[in-house]
Short mmCIF file of C-alpha atoms and ligand atoms in Angstrom, two decimals:
data_model
loop_
_atom_site.label_atom_id
_atom_site.label_comp_id
_atom_site.label_asym_id
_atom_site.label_seq_id
_atom_site.Cartn_x
_atom_site.Cartn_y
_atom_site.Cartn_z
CA MET A 1 72.14 299.80 51.07
CA LYS A 2 70.91 302.94 52.88
CA ASN A 3 73.12 304.20 55.71
CA LYS A 4 71.68 302.77 58.91
CA ILE A 5 72.08 304.23 62.38
CA VAL A 6 71.65 302.25 65.61
CA SER A 7 72.04 303.17 69.25
CA GLY A 8 70.68 302.22 72.64
CA ILE A 9 70.40 303.30 76.24
CA ARG A 10 70.16 301.02 79.28
CA PRO A 11 67.00 301.46 81.34
CA THR A 12 68.75 301.58 84.70
CA GLY A 13 67.27 304.86 85.88
CA ASN A 14 66.17 308.22 84.58
CA LEU A 15 68.04 309.78 81.69
CA HIS A 16 70.60 312.39 82.64
CA LEU A 17 72.40 315.22 80.94
CA GLY A 18 75.25 312.90 79.88
CA ASN A 19 72.80 310.63 78.04
CA TYR A 20 71.25 313.69 76.44
CA PHE A 21 74.41 315.34 75.14
CA GLY A 22 76.31 312.10 74.47
CA ALA A 23 73.55 310.28 72.64
CA LEU A 24 70.02 311.72 72.52
CA LYS A 25 70.90 315.04 70.95
CA ASN A 26 72.44 313.13 68.07
CA PHE A 27 69.41 310.85 67.77
CA LEU A 28 67.19 313.88 67.40
CA ARG A 29 69.15 315.25 64.48
CA LEU A 30 69.78 311.90 62.83
CA GLN A 31 66.13 310.85 62.82
CA GLU A 32 65.46 313.71 60.40
CA GLU A 33 67.71 312.33 57.68
CA SER A 34 68.66 308.68 58.20
CA ASP A 35 67.23 305.24 58.72
CA CYS A 36 67.43 305.18 62.54
CA TYR A 37 66.92 302.43 65.10
CA PHE A 38 66.97 303.57 68.72
CA PHE A 39 66.32 301.03 71.40
CA ILE A 40 66.03 300.58 75.14
CA ALA A 41 68.73 298.09 76.14
CA ASP A 42 66.78 296.05 78.68
CA TYR A 43 68.72 292.82 78.03
CA HIS A 44 71.89 294.70 78.92
CA SER A 45 70.38 295.98 82.15
CA LEU A 46 70.02 292.37 83.41
CA THR A 47 73.73 292.33 84.30
CA THR A 48 72.73 294.15 87.50
CA HIS A 49 69.73 291.87 88.28
CA PRO A 50 66.77 294.29 88.47
CA THR A 51 63.45 293.05 89.91
CA PRO A 52 60.68 292.43 87.33
CA GLU A 53 58.80 295.51 88.59
CA ASN A 54 61.84 297.74 88.31
CA LEU A 55 62.71 296.39 84.88
CA GLN A 56 59.28 297.09 83.41
CA GLY A 57 58.91 300.43 85.14
CA ASN A 58 62.30 301.63 83.96
CA VAL A 59 61.69 300.58 80.35
CA LYS A 60 58.43 302.55 80.32
CA GLN A 61 60.05 305.54 81.95
CA VAL A 62 62.92 305.66 79.45
CA LEU A 63 60.51 305.32 76.54
CA ALA A 64 58.52 308.27 77.89
CA GLU A 65 61.74 310.24 78.25
CA PHE A 66 62.78 309.45 74.67
CA ILE A 67 59.47 310.79 73.39
CA ALA A 68 59.53 313.82 75.70
CA CYS A 69 62.95 314.76 74.30
CA GLY A 70 61.52 314.77 70.79
CA MET A 71 62.19 311.31 69.41
CA ASP A 72 59.55 310.67 66.81
CA PRO A 73 58.22 307.12 66.28
CA ASP A 74 57.09 308.07 62.77
CA LYS A 75 60.61 309.08 61.78
CA ALA A 76 62.79 306.63 63.70
CA CYS A 77 62.24 303.06 64.78
CA ILE A 78 62.09 303.25 68.58
CA TYR A 79 61.96 299.84 70.20
CA VAL A 80 62.65 297.72 73.25
CA GLN A 81 65.65 295.41 72.79
CA SER A 82 63.93 292.34 74.29
CA ASP A 83 61.11 292.70 71.73
CA VAL A 84 63.66 291.66 69.11
CA PRO A 85 64.95 288.23 70.21
CA GLU A 86 66.80 287.80 66.88
CA THR A 87 69.46 289.95 68.57
CA ILE A 88 70.17 287.06 70.92
CA GLU A 89 70.79 284.63 68.09
CA LEU A 90 73.35 286.97 66.57
CA TYR A 91 74.87 287.43 70.05
CA LEU A 92 75.33 283.67 70.25
CA PHE A 93 77.05 283.57 66.86
CA PHE A 94 79.44 286.38 67.84
CA ASN A 95 80.19 284.71 71.17
CA MET A 96 81.52 281.68 69.32
CA ASN A 97 84.33 283.85 67.98
CA ALA A 98 84.90 286.14 70.96
CA TYR A 99 87.87 285.31 73.14
CA LEU A 100 88.19 285.42 76.90
CA GLY A 101 91.38 287.50 76.85
CA GLU A 102 90.01 290.28 74.66
CA LEU A 103 86.74 290.45 76.60
CA GLN A 104 88.60 290.65 79.91
CA ARG A 105 90.69 293.55 78.64
CA VAL A 106 87.68 295.81 77.97
CA THR A 107 87.89 298.80 80.35
CA THR A 108 84.18 298.86 81.18
CA PHE A 109 84.37 295.16 82.13
CA LYS A 110 87.38 295.78 84.36
CA ASP A 111 85.60 298.75 86.02
CA LYS A 112 82.40 296.80 86.61
CA ALA A 113 84.29 293.78 87.91
CA ARG A 114 86.04 296.06 90.40
CA LYS A 115 82.83 297.80 91.45
CA GLN A 116 80.70 294.64 91.83
CA PRO A 117 83.18 291.85 92.72
CA ASP A 118 80.35 289.58 93.92
CA ASN A 119 78.57 289.72 90.56
CA VAL A 120 81.14 289.31 87.78
CA ASN A 121 78.74 287.36 85.57
CA ALA A 122 79.15 286.09 82.01
CA GLY A 123 76.69 288.73 80.79
CA LEU A 124 79.09 291.44 81.95
CA LEU A 125 81.98 289.71 80.23
CA THR A 126 80.09 289.32 76.96
CA TYR A 127 78.52 292.79 77.10
CA PRO A 128 80.49 293.85 73.98
CA THR A 129 79.25 290.90 71.91
CA LEU A 130 75.64 291.74 72.78
CA MET A 131 76.33 295.33 71.81
CA ALA A 132 77.83 294.17 68.52
CA ALA A 133 74.69 292.12 67.92
CA ASP A 134 72.47 295.16 68.64
CA ILE A 135 74.29 297.19 66.04
CA LEU A 136 74.94 294.56 63.40
CA ILE A 137 71.46 293.03 63.56
CA HIS A 138 70.50 296.09 61.48
CA ARG A 139 73.88 296.21 59.69
CA ALA A 140 74.34 299.78 60.90
CA SER A 141 77.39 301.81 60.04
CA LYS A 142 77.07 304.71 62.48
CA VAL A 143 76.42 304.58 66.21
CA PRO A 144 75.71 307.85 68.02
CA VAL A 145 77.17 307.43 71.53
CA GLY A 146 79.23 309.26 74.13
CA LYS A 147 82.98 308.87 74.52
CA ASP A 148 82.65 306.10 77.13
CA GLN A 149 81.38 303.71 74.43
CA GLU A 150 84.33 304.08 72.07
CA GLN A 151 86.04 300.85 73.10
CA ASN A 152 82.81 298.87 72.77
CA LEU A 153 82.55 300.13 69.19
CA GLU A 154 86.08 298.99 68.53
CA MET A 155 85.02 295.53 69.70
CA THR A 156 82.00 295.65 67.37
CA ARG A 157 84.34 296.30 64.44
CA THR A 158 86.53 293.40 65.55
CA PHE A 159 83.57 291.00 65.60
CA ALA A 160 82.27 292.26 62.26
CA LYS A 161 85.70 291.85 60.63
CA ARG A 162 86.20 288.43 62.17
CA PHE A 163 82.84 287.19 60.88
CA ASN A 164 83.49 288.60 57.41
CA HIS A 165 86.94 287.03 57.32
CA MET A 166 85.79 283.67 58.62
CA TYR A 167 83.01 283.32 56.07
CA ASN A 168 84.83 285.11 53.28
CA THR A 169 82.13 287.75 52.90
CA GLU A 170 81.65 291.51 53.25
CA TYR A 171 78.28 291.08 54.86
CA PHE A 172 78.76 293.24 57.95
CA PRO A 173 79.86 296.90 57.85
CA GLU A 174 82.46 298.13 60.37
CA PRO A 175 80.44 300.66 62.39
CA VAL A 176 81.90 303.78 63.97
CA ALA A 177 81.01 305.68 67.13
CA TYR A 178 79.50 308.88 65.90
CA ASN A 179 78.82 312.41 67.01
CA PHE A 180 77.44 314.93 64.60
CA GLY A 181 80.62 315.99 62.85
CA GLU A 182 82.37 316.56 66.12
CA GLU A 183 84.37 314.73 68.76
CA LEU A 184 82.63 312.24 71.00
CA VAL A 185 81.22 313.87 74.10
CA LYS A 186 81.99 313.27 77.76
CA VAL A 187 79.73 315.23 80.10
CA PRO A 188 81.36 315.53 83.54
CA GLY A 189 79.55 314.79 86.78
CA LEU A 190 79.07 317.22 89.64
CA ASP A 191 81.17 315.37 92.18
CA GLY A 192 84.40 316.42 90.48
CA SER A 193 85.53 312.85 89.91
CA GLY A 194 84.72 312.08 86.30
CA LYS A 195 81.82 311.49 83.96
CA MET A 196 78.18 312.03 84.77
CA GLY A 197 76.61 308.65 85.46
CA LYS A 198 73.55 307.08 87.02
CA SER A 199 75.46 304.84 89.37
CA GLU A 200 77.82 307.42 90.82
CA GLY A 201 75.55 308.36 93.74
CA PHE A 202 73.08 311.17 94.40
CA GLY A 203 74.36 314.54 93.39
CA ASN A 204 76.67 313.50 90.57
CA ALA A 205 74.08 313.46 87.79
CA ILE A 206 71.41 315.93 86.74
CA PHE A 207 68.40 314.04 85.44
CA LEU A 208 66.02 315.33 82.80
CA ILE A 209 63.26 314.80 85.36
CA ASP A 210 64.91 316.82 88.17
CA ASP A 211 62.82 319.70 89.53
CA GLU A 212 64.15 323.20 90.08
CA ALA A 213 64.94 322.71 93.77
CA THR A 214 66.79 319.43 93.16
CA ILE A 215 68.87 320.94 90.37
CA LYS A 216 69.80 323.87 92.59
CA LYS A 217 70.64 321.65 95.54
CA LYS A 218 72.91 319.41 93.46
CA ILE A 219 74.73 322.27 91.77
CA MET A 220 75.22 324.30 94.96
CA LYS A 221 76.83 321.22 96.52
CA ALA A 222 79.37 320.76 93.72
CA LYS A 223 82.95 320.95 94.89
CA THR A 224 84.71 324.33 94.65
CA ASP A 225 87.51 326.00 96.62
CA SER A 226 88.48 329.46 97.78
CA GLY A 227 89.25 330.57 94.23
CA PRO A 228 92.36 331.13 92.11
CA THR A 229 95.25 333.12 93.53
CA GLU A 230 97.29 333.53 90.36
CA LYS A 231 95.97 335.40 87.33
CA ASN A 232 95.31 333.36 84.16
CA SER A 233 95.90 330.03 85.90
CA THR A 234 94.38 326.74 84.72
CA PRO A 235 91.25 325.79 86.69
CA PRO A 236 91.40 322.52 88.66
CA ASP A 237 89.37 319.60 87.21
CA TYR A 238 86.28 320.15 89.38
CA ILE A 239 86.06 323.80 88.27
CA GLN A 240 86.65 322.85 84.64
CA ASN A 241 83.72 320.46 85.02
CA LEU A 242 81.46 323.32 86.11
CA PHE A 243 82.61 325.35 83.12
CA ALA A 244 81.94 322.36 80.86
CA LEU A 245 78.37 322.12 82.18
CA MET A 246 77.94 325.85 81.77
CA ASN A 247 79.18 325.56 78.21
CA ILE A 248 76.36 323.22 77.31
CA VAL A 249 73.41 325.02 78.94
CA SER A 250 74.38 328.70 79.32
CA LYS A 251 74.77 331.55 76.87
CA GLU A 252 78.22 332.24 75.47
CA GLU A 253 78.44 335.62 77.20
CA THR A 254 77.63 334.03 80.57
CA VAL A 255 80.46 331.53 80.19
CA LYS A 256 82.80 334.32 79.11
CA PHE A 257 81.84 336.46 82.09
CA PHE A 258 82.78 333.73 84.58
CA LYS A 259 85.89 332.67 82.66
CA ASP A 260 87.15 336.25 82.68
CA ALA A 261 86.36 336.51 86.38
CA PHE A 262 88.34 333.31 86.98
CA ALA A 263 91.30 334.63 84.98
CA ASP A 264 91.19 337.88 87.01
CA CYS A 265 90.96 335.98 90.31
CA ASN A 266 87.70 337.66 91.29
CA ILE A 267 85.29 334.82 90.53
CA ARG A 268 82.54 334.11 93.09
CA TYR A 269 81.73 330.44 92.82
CA GLY A 270 78.43 330.91 94.68
CA ASP A 271 77.24 333.29 91.94
CA MET A 272 78.54 331.01 89.21
CA LYS A 273 76.68 328.02 90.63
CA LYS A 274 73.47 330.01 91.07
CA GLN A 275 73.65 331.08 87.44
CA LEU A 276 74.42 327.53 86.31
CA ALA A 277 71.44 326.19 88.30
CA GLU A 278 69.15 328.78 86.72
CA ASP A 279 70.33 328.03 83.18
CA MET A 280 70.17 324.31 83.81
CA ASN A 281 66.60 324.56 85.03
CA GLU A 282 65.62 326.62 82.01
CA PHE A 283 67.15 324.01 79.73
CA ILE A 284 65.49 321.05 81.45
CA ALA A 285 62.05 322.49 82.32
CA PRO A 286 60.25 321.94 78.98
CA THR A 287 61.44 318.33 78.71
CA ARG A 288 60.65 317.66 82.38
CA ASP A 289 57.08 318.87 81.92
CA LYS A 290 56.62 316.64 78.87
CA ILE A 291 58.07 313.60 80.68
CA LEU A 292 55.56 314.08 83.48
CA SER A 293 52.62 314.15 81.11
CA ILE A 294 53.76 311.28 78.85
CA SER A 295 54.94 308.78 81.46
CA SER A 296 51.40 308.13 82.71
CA ASN A 297 50.03 307.62 79.20
CA ASP A 298 50.26 303.81 79.02
CA GLU A 299 48.19 303.59 75.86
CA LEU A 300 50.52 305.89 73.92
CA LEU A 301 53.67 304.17 75.19
CA SER A 302 52.40 300.73 74.31
CA LYS A 303 51.38 301.88 70.83
CA ILE A 304 54.85 303.33 70.22
CA ALA A 305 56.58 300.18 71.48
CA LYS A 306 54.50 297.97 69.17
CA GLN A 307 55.13 300.18 66.16
CA GLY A 308 58.89 300.03 66.85
CA ARG A 309 58.91 296.29 67.48
CA ASP A 310 57.31 295.46 64.14
CA LYS A 311 59.79 297.50 62.13
CA ALA A 312 62.84 296.39 64.14
CA ARG A 313 61.89 292.71 63.85
CA GLU A 314 61.46 292.93 60.12
CA SER A 315 64.99 294.29 59.74
CA ALA A 316 66.42 291.83 62.30
CA GLN A 317 64.71 288.81 60.74
CA GLN A 318 66.17 289.57 57.37
CA THR A 319 69.69 289.77 58.84
CA ILE A 320 69.27 286.52 60.78
CA ARG A 321 67.99 284.71 57.68
CA GLU A 322 71.02 285.87 55.71
CA VAL A 323 73.51 285.17 58.50
CA ARG A 324 72.14 281.65 59.02
CA ASP A 325 72.60 281.04 55.35
CA ILE A 326 76.19 282.34 55.39
CA ILE A 327 77.07 280.22 58.43
CA GLY A 328 75.61 277.12 56.83
CA PHE A 329 72.36 276.56 58.70
CA LYS A 330 70.32 275.30 55.78
CA SER A 331 67.25 273.12 55.92
CA ILE A 332 67.97 269.47 55.25
P1 TYM B 401 74.38 303.89 78.78
O1 TYM B 401 73.00 303.44 79.05
O2 TYM B 401 75.38 303.85 79.89
O3 TYM B 401 74.38 305.35 78.22
C1 TYM B 401 73.56 305.69 77.12
C2 TYM B 401 74.23 306.68 76.22
O4 TYM B 401 74.58 307.84 76.95
C3 TYM B 401 75.97 308.12 76.78
N1 TYM B 401 76.50 308.69 78.03
C4 TYM B 401 77.28 309.77 78.06
N2 TYM B 401 77.75 310.56 77.09
C5 TYM B 401 78.51 311.61 77.46
N3 TYM B 401 78.82 311.91 78.76
C6 TYM B 401 78.36 311.13 79.77
N4 TYM B 401 78.64 311.43 81.03
C7 TYM B 401 77.56 310.00 79.44
N5 TYM B 401 76.95 309.02 80.17
C8 TYM B 401 76.32 308.22 79.28
C9 TYM B 401 76.61 306.80 76.47
O5 TYM B 401 77.82 306.97 75.78
C10 TYM B 401 75.55 306.15 75.62
O6 TYM B 401 75.65 306.58 74.30
N6 TYM B 401 76.32 300.07 76.31
C11 TYM B 401 75.45 301.20 76.19
C12 TYM B 401 74.05 300.85 75.74
C13 TYM B 401 74.03 300.03 74.50
C14 TYM B 401 74.34 300.48 73.18
C15 TYM B 401 74.18 299.34 72.34
C16 TYM B 401 74.72 301.71 72.65
C17 TYM B 401 73.71 298.72 74.43
N7 TYM B 401 73.79 298.30 73.12
C18 TYM B 401 74.40 299.42 70.95
C19 TYM B 401 74.95 301.78 71.28
C20 TYM B 401 74.79 300.66 70.44
C21 TYM B 401 75.37 301.85 77.53
O7 TYM B 401 75.57 301.24 78.55
O8 TYM B 401 74.97 303.13 77.51
#
């Protein structure tokens, strides 16, 4: 069987730099050489109860952003998760062998339960089984994602192994979180607290749609201090985060210039942030312009979604047929 690749992104807002470097950049390379399925995880986004208007608008927006970044519907299968309801049948099967204790121990569940104590729904709890279904519905073996998804992938392997063991088969592969030959990526946010994310409040994330002024405003607001006082000291986390962002959008010599200045205690954070804002804008501008032109092209987006749906369903239907047979659902 050909090596299959699957990954998804929740449509809960515009795509940001973390999504790009954690996932999309890998998609773009993988679509050139593998059998790829990239989807918009709209079922997953229901855990936060979006309105119907927001749900549809966000799905369209993310699809436009995928295409603007260079995802090619003729090379990869790009689809909307809810267009492939077979996923839900596999989700049900996995849920029958997923246990409360192990689901409650998943870090992302614990985080979400802490952040939204009034909405700790069963969808949140069973998020990892739906993710396993997304991946295994195409029997994929590699999943390009950022570091934050590592534990979910571990759960996917657990469910695959459990199914195989239970039915004495080797039907499902044990997929791994994947980054092109390197370590999984964690892009830091601008607020100095941790990873870049959509839900961390304005200013933490840089979106691929952000205009020049917004990028500058966010970066100039990032936390700094009065600078190092000891030569060759280790930068505090929030300064390391700025260097990490610089590393991904600036030239090597630019990063070196500011690192040397830091080591010599003569760094000017204002200059560093201005430079970072400029480089960031240069990196984002071409994609931003494409997003703006594609997102109003309903005809194109709907054509791409249909093309993806047909291919994804064909693959999903085959898996469901075979899984039903293994489980023992046979016509009588
Ligand atoms: P989501 O929508 O939160 O993020 C989409 C992708 O972006 C990556 N990412 C990051 N990578 C590095 N640094 C960051 N700061 C950062 N923020 C986000 C994520 O790792 C992810 O790859 N559960 C998934 C969606 C999903 C999925 C799947 C993924 C549903 N089913 C099946 C893979 C396979 C999620 O919430 O990603």
